[in-house]
Amino acid sequence: MIRDWLTKKFTLLIIPEANRQVRRLRLPAFWLYAAPGIAGIVLAASALLAANHAALLHSRDALAADASAAQDALSATVAAKDAEIAKLQDEVVRLSQEAEAFAAKMAELRALEREILALSGEDDVPTAEAARADGDAVSVLSANVGGEFVPVDADDALRLSEETRDAIAAMNGEAERLENALQEALKEAERVAYLRRITPSIYPTTSTQITSFFGYRKDPFTRKSAYHRGIDFGGSVGDPIFATADGTVSRTGYERAMGNYIYVSHGNGLETVYMHLSKTLVKKGQKVKKGEKIGLLGSTGRSTGPHLHYEVHKNGAAINPKPYIQHQEG
Ligand SMILES: [Zn+2]
């Protein structure tokens, strides 16, 4: 029966279009039954391969997507790092510029310090050395920063940051020295200002008319040579009389020769005396300021007419008041 089935043949006629020869295929009957099965297997295998292929394609896409995401993340990280580095480099440049500005400020302060010391008459700072120090502080930075300079790599930025740090450390030391020096200068300026306040330097009267100078002259009463111990200022009775420096009233009173008088002690061995007053406005022990009204001009005592007799005493001896009224203030 099987053998019969295997040997049994069937004929397949292939009929093309007209005018062509008809082709005849003789096939074993076996194929008639096997062909659909084989076709089924081939179809199933194809379907399986297709499914497999689809799965492979899918996982390849997934892998590619993963790789792309990882690449994106890496790019983002690198970009962030680059941005961070750029920011740090900008920061270093900014700091170095600030340090440079600071150095310039310090140089200005040192110049100011020298001016102050020169005014106080105490030029302790050797100018050449200070000028060199100024130059150094500025040149250290000028060599490394400037309008066109931008650090191109990490080494440059690192070097710049180290130099900036050193420059700032140096300037901190300099600032401390300067602070001390300025405090000394302030003390000195205060001492000078105090000396100015206690040193007679202004006219004791509103009138600047001098009617008699210090030294030998003919006495207005006896017409004989006599020693004039002060300076006489013209004026009218009642004109204000000013203390010529800060001080303390050491004596007031009336004497036949001096008339109404005031002595003001200024410390430093100096004393001023005001005579022939019509009125005394201060009391012994009272503190007075330079320019303060202490009495009124008059003609009391040994006087030929309204005037102020003004004396300056140095360590108890009358000296020429002229140098003490040379420098008019205000
Ligand atoms: Zn006089």
Short mmCIF file of C-alpha atoms and ligand atoms in Angstrom, two decimals:
data_model
loop_
_atom_site.label_atom_id
_atom_site.label_comp_id
_atom_site.label_asym_id
_atom_site.label_seq_id
_atom_site.Cartn_x
_atom_site.Cartn_y
_atom_site.Cartn_z
CA MET A 1 0.00 0.00 0.00
CA ILE A 2 2.80 2.51 1.04
CA ARG A 3 5.04 1.39 -1.76
CA ASP A 4 2.09 1.80 -4.03
CA TRP A 5 1.56 5.30 -2.71
CA LEU A 6 5.26 6.12 -3.16
CA THR A 7 5.42 4.87 -6.70
CA LYS A 8 2.13 6.35 -7.79
CA LYS A 9 2.66 9.41 -9.97
CA PHE A 10 0.55 12.33 -10.96
CA THR A 11 0.98 14.72 -13.83
CA LEU A 12 1.08 18.50 -13.50
CA LEU A 13 0.30 20.42 -16.65
CA ILE A 14 1.61 23.96 -16.94
CA ILE A 15 -0.29 25.82 -19.66
CA PRO A 16 1.32 29.19 -20.56
CA GLU A 17 -0.29 31.83 -22.76
CA ALA A 18 -1.20 31.05 -26.31
CA ASN A 19 1.42 29.99 -28.90
CA ARG A 20 3.64 28.50 -26.23
CA GLN A 21 4.29 24.86 -25.61
CA VAL A 22 2.44 23.20 -22.76
CA ARG A 23 4.79 21.80 -20.14
CA ARG A 24 4.16 18.56 -18.37
CA LEU A 25 5.57 17.61 -15.00
CA ARG A 26 5.30 14.11 -13.72
CA LEU A 27 5.66 13.99 -9.96
CA PRO A 28 5.37 11.19 -7.38
CA ALA A 29 2.00 11.20 -5.66
CA PHE A 30 3.92 11.48 -2.38
CA TRP A 31 4.54 15.22 -3.10
CA LEU A 32 0.89 15.83 -3.40
CA TYR A 33 0.56 15.01 0.27
CA ALA A 34 4.00 16.14 1.55
CA ALA A 35 4.04 19.55 -0.13
CA PRO A 36 1.42 21.18 2.13
CA GLY A 37 3.23 19.80 5.22
CA ILE A 38 6.61 21.11 4.08
CA ALA A 39 5.02 24.41 3.19
CA GLY A 40 3.51 24.51 6.69
CA ILE A 41 6.90 23.80 8.31
CA VAL A 42 8.60 26.44 6.14
CA LEU A 43 5.90 28.95 7.02
CA ALA A 44 6.17 28.16 10.75
CA ALA A 45 9.98 28.42 10.63
CA SER A 46 9.69 31.70 8.74
CA ALA A 47 7.25 33.04 11.31
CA LEU A 48 9.58 31.96 14.10
CA LEU A 49 12.59 33.61 12.41
CA ALA A 50 10.58 36.76 11.79
CA ALA A 51 9.51 36.91 15.42
CA ASN A 52 13.07 36.31 16.52
CA HIS A 53 14.30 38.98 14.13
CA ALA A 54 11.73 41.44 15.47
CA ALA A 55 12.83 40.69 19.03
CA LEU A 56 16.47 41.17 18.03
CA LEU A 57 15.65 44.44 16.31
CA HIS A 58 13.80 45.57 19.37
CA SER A 59 16.62 44.80 21.78
CA ARG A 60 19.12 46.40 19.39
CA ASP A 61 17.03 49.60 19.41
CA ALA A 62 16.76 49.42 23.19
CA LEU A 63 20.55 49.01 23.50
CA ALA A 64 21.11 51.88 21.10
CA ALA A 65 18.72 54.03 23.11
CA ASP A 66 20.52 53.11 26.33
CA ALA A 67 23.88 53.91 24.77
CA SER A 68 22.54 57.21 23.49
CA ALA A 69 21.15 58.10 26.90
CA ALA A 70 24.48 57.21 28.53
CA GLN A 71 26.28 59.32 25.92
CA ASP A 72 23.91 62.22 26.56
CA ALA A 73 24.44 61.94 30.32
CA LEU A 74 28.22 61.87 29.84
CA SER A 75 28.06 64.89 27.52
CA ALA A 76 25.93 66.73 30.05
CA THR A 77 28.41 65.90 32.83
CA VAL A 78 31.38 66.99 30.73
CA ALA A 79 29.58 70.19 29.77
CA ALA A 80 28.77 70.84 33.42
CA LYS A 81 32.40 70.24 34.41
CA ASP A 82 33.61 72.51 31.60
CA ALA A 83 31.19 75.19 32.77
CA GLU A 84 32.42 74.74 36.33
CA ILE A 85 36.06 75.01 35.28
CA ALA A 86 35.29 78.07 33.16
CA LYS A 87 33.51 79.59 36.14
CA LEU A 88 36.47 78.87 38.43
CA GLN A 89 38.86 80.37 35.90
CA ASP A 90 36.65 83.46 35.66
CA GLU A 91 36.67 83.61 39.45
CA VAL A 92 40.46 83.41 39.57
CA VAL A 93 40.76 86.19 37.00
CA ARG A 94 38.21 88.29 38.90
CA LEU A 95 40.07 87.73 42.18
CA SER A 96 43.38 88.65 40.61
CA GLN A 97 41.83 91.83 39.22
CA GLU A 98 40.46 92.67 42.65
CA ALA A 99 43.88 92.00 44.14
CA GLU A 100 45.39 94.34 41.56
CA ALA A 101 42.86 97.05 42.41
CA PHE A 102 43.61 96.44 46.08
CA ALA A 103 47.34 96.80 45.42
CA ALA A 104 46.71 100.10 43.64
CA LYS A 105 44.61 101.26 46.61
CA MET A 106 47.42 100.28 48.98
CA ALA A 107 49.89 102.28 46.91
CA GLU A 108 47.57 105.30 47.19
CA LEU A 109 47.34 104.80 50.95
CA ARG A 110 51.13 104.61 51.23
CA ALA A 111 51.41 107.85 49.24
CA LEU A 112 48.85 109.39 51.59
CA GLU A 113 50.82 108.11 54.58
CA ARG A 114 53.99 109.78 53.24
CA GLU A 115 52.08 113.04 52.76
CA ILE A 116 50.74 112.91 56.31
CA LEU A 117 54.16 112.14 57.71
CA ALA A 118 55.66 114.95 55.66
CA LEU A 119 53.01 117.36 57.02
CA SER A 120 53.76 116.22 60.55
CA GLY A 121 57.43 116.75 59.81
CA GLU A 122 58.20 113.09 60.53
CA ASP A 123 59.29 111.49 57.30
CA ASP A 124 60.11 108.07 58.72
CA VAL A 125 59.31 106.19 55.55
CA PRO A 126 62.28 106.13 53.17
CA THR A 127 60.66 107.40 49.97
CA ALA A 128 62.79 105.40 47.53
CA GLU A 129 62.18 102.15 49.39
CA ALA A 130 58.46 102.82 49.68
CA ALA A 131 58.25 103.71 45.98
CA ARG A 132 60.01 100.46 45.11
CA ALA A 133 57.66 98.52 47.36
CA ASP A 134 54.72 100.16 45.58
CA GLY A 135 56.17 99.23 42.22
CA ASP A 136 56.73 95.62 43.27
CA ALA A 137 53.23 95.14 44.60
CA VAL A 138 51.69 96.40 41.38
CA SER A 139 54.10 94.76 38.93
CA VAL A 140 53.65 91.26 40.41
CA LEU A 141 50.03 91.39 39.35
CA SER A 142 50.37 93.54 36.26
CA ALA A 143 52.50 90.77 34.75
CA ASN A 144 49.71 88.26 35.13
CA VAL A 145 46.42 89.99 34.59
CA GLY A 146 45.19 92.58 32.21
CA GLY A 147 42.46 93.36 29.73
CA GLU A 148 43.46 90.77 27.16
CA PHE A 149 44.66 87.99 29.44
CA VAL A 150 42.37 84.96 29.72
CA PRO A 151 43.71 81.75 31.22
CA VAL A 152 43.57 79.04 28.57
CA ASP A 153 44.17 75.99 30.71
CA ALA A 154 44.07 74.72 34.25
CA ASP A 155 47.83 75.32 34.75
CA ASP A 156 47.45 79.01 33.95
CA ALA A 157 44.48 79.30 36.28
CA LEU A 158 46.35 77.47 39.04
CA ARG A 159 49.45 79.65 38.64
CA LEU A 160 47.31 82.79 38.63
CA SER A 161 45.42 81.68 41.74
CA GLU A 162 48.70 80.94 43.58
CA GLU A 163 50.16 84.30 42.64
CA THR A 164 46.94 86.05 43.62
CA ARG A 165 46.94 84.27 46.98
CA ASP A 166 50.58 85.29 47.60
CA ALA A 167 49.85 88.89 46.55
CA ILE A 168 46.84 89.07 48.87
CA ALA A 169 48.85 87.61 51.76
CA ALA A 170 51.58 90.21 51.16
CA MET A 171 49.01 93.00 51.01
CA ASN A 172 47.37 91.84 54.23
CA GLY A 173 50.75 92.22 55.94
CA GLU A 174 51.22 95.60 54.33
CA ALA A 175 47.71 96.70 55.35
CA GLU A 176 48.50 95.83 58.96
CA ARG A 177 51.75 97.81 58.86
CA LEU A 178 49.93 100.70 57.19
CA GLU A 179 47.17 100.67 59.79
CA ASN A 180 49.75 100.95 62.59
CA ALA A 181 51.65 103.65 60.72
CA LEU A 182 48.45 105.63 60.09
CA GLN A 183 47.51 105.38 63.74
CA GLU A 184 50.96 106.75 64.60
CA ALA A 185 50.47 109.48 61.99
CA LEU A 186 47.07 110.31 63.48
CA LYS A 187 48.62 110.62 66.96
CA GLU A 188 51.35 112.83 65.49
CA ALA A 189 48.75 114.95 63.64
CA GLU A 190 46.79 115.31 66.86
CA ARG A 191 49.99 116.33 68.70
CA VAL A 192 50.73 118.92 65.98
CA ALA A 193 47.13 120.20 66.10
CA TYR A 194 47.38 120.48 69.89
CA LEU A 195 50.68 122.38 69.61
CA ARG A 196 49.03 124.73 67.12
CA ARG A 197 46.11 125.34 69.45
CA ILE A 198 48.35 126.17 72.43
CA THR A 199 50.78 128.34 70.42
CA PRO A 200 49.83 132.05 70.08
CA SER A 201 49.32 132.76 66.39
CA ILE A 202 46.53 135.32 65.90
CA TYR A 203 45.96 139.04 66.48
CA PRO A 204 44.53 139.73 69.95
CA THR A 205 42.46 142.59 68.51
CA THR A 206 40.11 143.17 65.59
CA SER A 207 42.44 145.99 64.55
CA THR A 208 45.74 144.88 63.07
CA GLN A 209 47.22 148.36 63.44
CA ILE A 210 50.44 148.23 65.48
CA THR A 211 51.20 151.55 67.19
CA SER A 212 54.36 150.51 69.01
CA PHE A 213 56.76 147.60 68.45
CA PHE A 214 58.76 145.43 70.85
CA GLY A 215 62.18 146.70 71.94
CA TYR A 216 63.89 150.01 72.75
CA ARG A 217 61.87 153.17 72.12
CA LYS A 218 61.31 156.61 73.51
CA ASP A 219 58.98 156.37 76.48
CA PRO A 220 55.73 158.18 75.62
CA PHE A 221 55.62 159.76 79.09
CA THR A 222 59.26 160.55 79.86
CA ARG A 223 60.48 160.84 76.22
CA LYS A 224 63.57 158.92 77.42
CA SER A 225 64.84 155.65 75.94
CA ALA A 226 63.02 152.72 77.46
CA TYR A 227 62.50 149.05 76.80
CA HIS A 228 59.03 148.18 75.44
CA ARG A 229 58.26 144.59 76.50
CA GLY A 230 55.34 144.06 74.11
CA ILE A 231 53.44 145.29 71.09
CA ASP A 232 50.74 147.99 71.21
CA PHE A 233 47.63 147.58 69.02
CA GLY A 234 45.41 150.58 68.23
CA GLY A 235 41.65 150.43 68.66
CA SER A 236 38.61 151.84 70.39
CA VAL A 237 37.45 151.41 73.98
CA GLY A 238 35.17 148.36 74.11
CA ASP A 239 36.75 146.52 71.14
CA PRO A 240 36.95 142.74 71.85
CA ILE A 241 40.26 141.27 73.07
CA PHE A 242 40.92 137.67 72.05
CA ALA A 243 43.02 134.94 73.66
CA THR A 244 45.71 134.21 71.06
CA ALA A 245 45.91 130.49 71.96
CA ASP A 246 44.18 127.81 74.05
CA GLY A 247 45.16 128.05 77.69
CA THR A 248 44.23 128.75 81.28
CA VAL A 249 43.81 132.20 82.84
CA SER A 250 46.70 132.36 85.34
CA ARG A 251 46.23 135.93 86.67
CA THR A 252 43.80 138.82 86.40
CA GLY A 253 43.63 142.11 88.28
CA TYR A 254 44.47 145.80 88.29
CA GLU A 255 47.83 147.51 88.76
CA ARG A 256 48.74 151.13 88.40
CA ALA A 257 51.05 150.52 85.39
CA MET A 258 49.22 147.64 83.66
CA GLY A 259 45.67 148.80 84.39
CA ASN A 260 43.20 145.92 84.07
CA TYR A 261 45.25 142.91 82.91
CA ILE A 262 44.93 139.21 82.06
CA TYR A 263 47.67 136.55 82.00
CA VAL A 264 46.91 133.36 80.05
CA SER A 265 49.19 130.33 80.46
CA HIS A 266 49.44 128.07 77.38
CA GLY A 267 51.74 125.36 78.70
CA ASN A 268 54.97 124.62 76.85
CA GLY A 269 56.50 127.57 78.81
CA LEU A 270 54.42 130.18 76.96
CA GLU A 271 52.24 132.87 78.53
CA THR A 272 50.41 135.86 76.97
CA VAL A 273 49.57 139.13 78.73
CA TYR A 274 46.83 141.66 77.86
CA MET A 275 46.94 145.15 79.49
CA HIS A 276 45.05 148.46 79.81
CA LEU A 277 41.66 146.68 79.43
CA SER A 278 38.44 148.56 80.06
CA LYS A 279 36.93 145.25 81.22
CA THR A 280 38.05 141.73 82.12
CA LEU A 281 35.62 138.97 81.05
CA VAL A 282 37.43 135.91 82.50
CA LYS A 283 38.48 134.67 85.94
CA LYS A 284 41.68 133.06 87.22
CA GLY A 285 41.71 129.30 86.52
CA GLN A 286 39.26 129.58 83.63
CA LYS A 287 40.09 127.64 80.47
CA VAL A 288 39.99 129.69 77.28
CA LYS A 289 40.13 128.84 73.59
CA LYS A 290 42.16 130.48 70.86
CA GLY A 291 40.03 133.38 69.52
CA GLU A 292 37.78 133.48 72.58
CA LYS A 293 36.79 136.97 73.78
CA ILE A 294 38.41 137.49 77.19
CA GLY A 295 38.14 141.25 77.74
CA LEU A 296 37.48 144.68 76.24
CA LEU A 297 40.05 147.17 74.96
CA GLY A 298 40.59 150.25 77.13
CA SER A 299 43.06 152.82 78.36
CA THR A 300 43.46 151.92 82.04
CA GLY A 301 46.81 152.19 83.86
CA ARG A 302 49.86 153.89 82.36
CA SER A 303 48.32 154.65 78.98
CA THR A 304 48.14 157.68 76.72
CA GLY A 305 44.98 156.50 74.91
CA PRO A 306 42.86 153.44 73.99
CA HIS A 307 45.14 150.54 72.96
CA LEU A 308 46.08 147.00 73.89
CA HIS A 309 49.54 146.30 75.26
CA TYR A 310 50.22 142.65 74.37
CA GLU A 311 53.15 140.55 75.65
CA VAL A 312 54.36 137.01 75.01
CA HIS A 313 56.46 135.39 77.75
CA LYS A 314 58.70 132.40 77.15
CA ASN A 315 59.74 130.68 80.41
CA GLY A 316 58.90 133.90 82.30
CA ALA A 317 60.81 136.33 80.05
CA ALA A 318 59.10 138.75 77.64
CA ILE A 319 60.01 137.97 74.03
CA ASN A 320 59.11 139.66 70.75
CA PRO A 321 55.44 138.70 70.04
CA LYS A 322 55.88 139.40 66.33
CA PRO A 323 56.72 135.81 65.28
CA TYR A 324 53.56 134.67 67.07
CA ILE A 325 51.26 136.86 65.02
CA GLN A 326 52.89 136.31 61.65
CA HIS A 327 50.67 133.44 60.57
CA GLN A 328 47.13 134.65 60.45
CA GLU A 329 44.57 131.85 60.60
CA GLY A 330 41.09 131.59 59.17
ZN ZN B 1 52.77 148.99 75.36
#
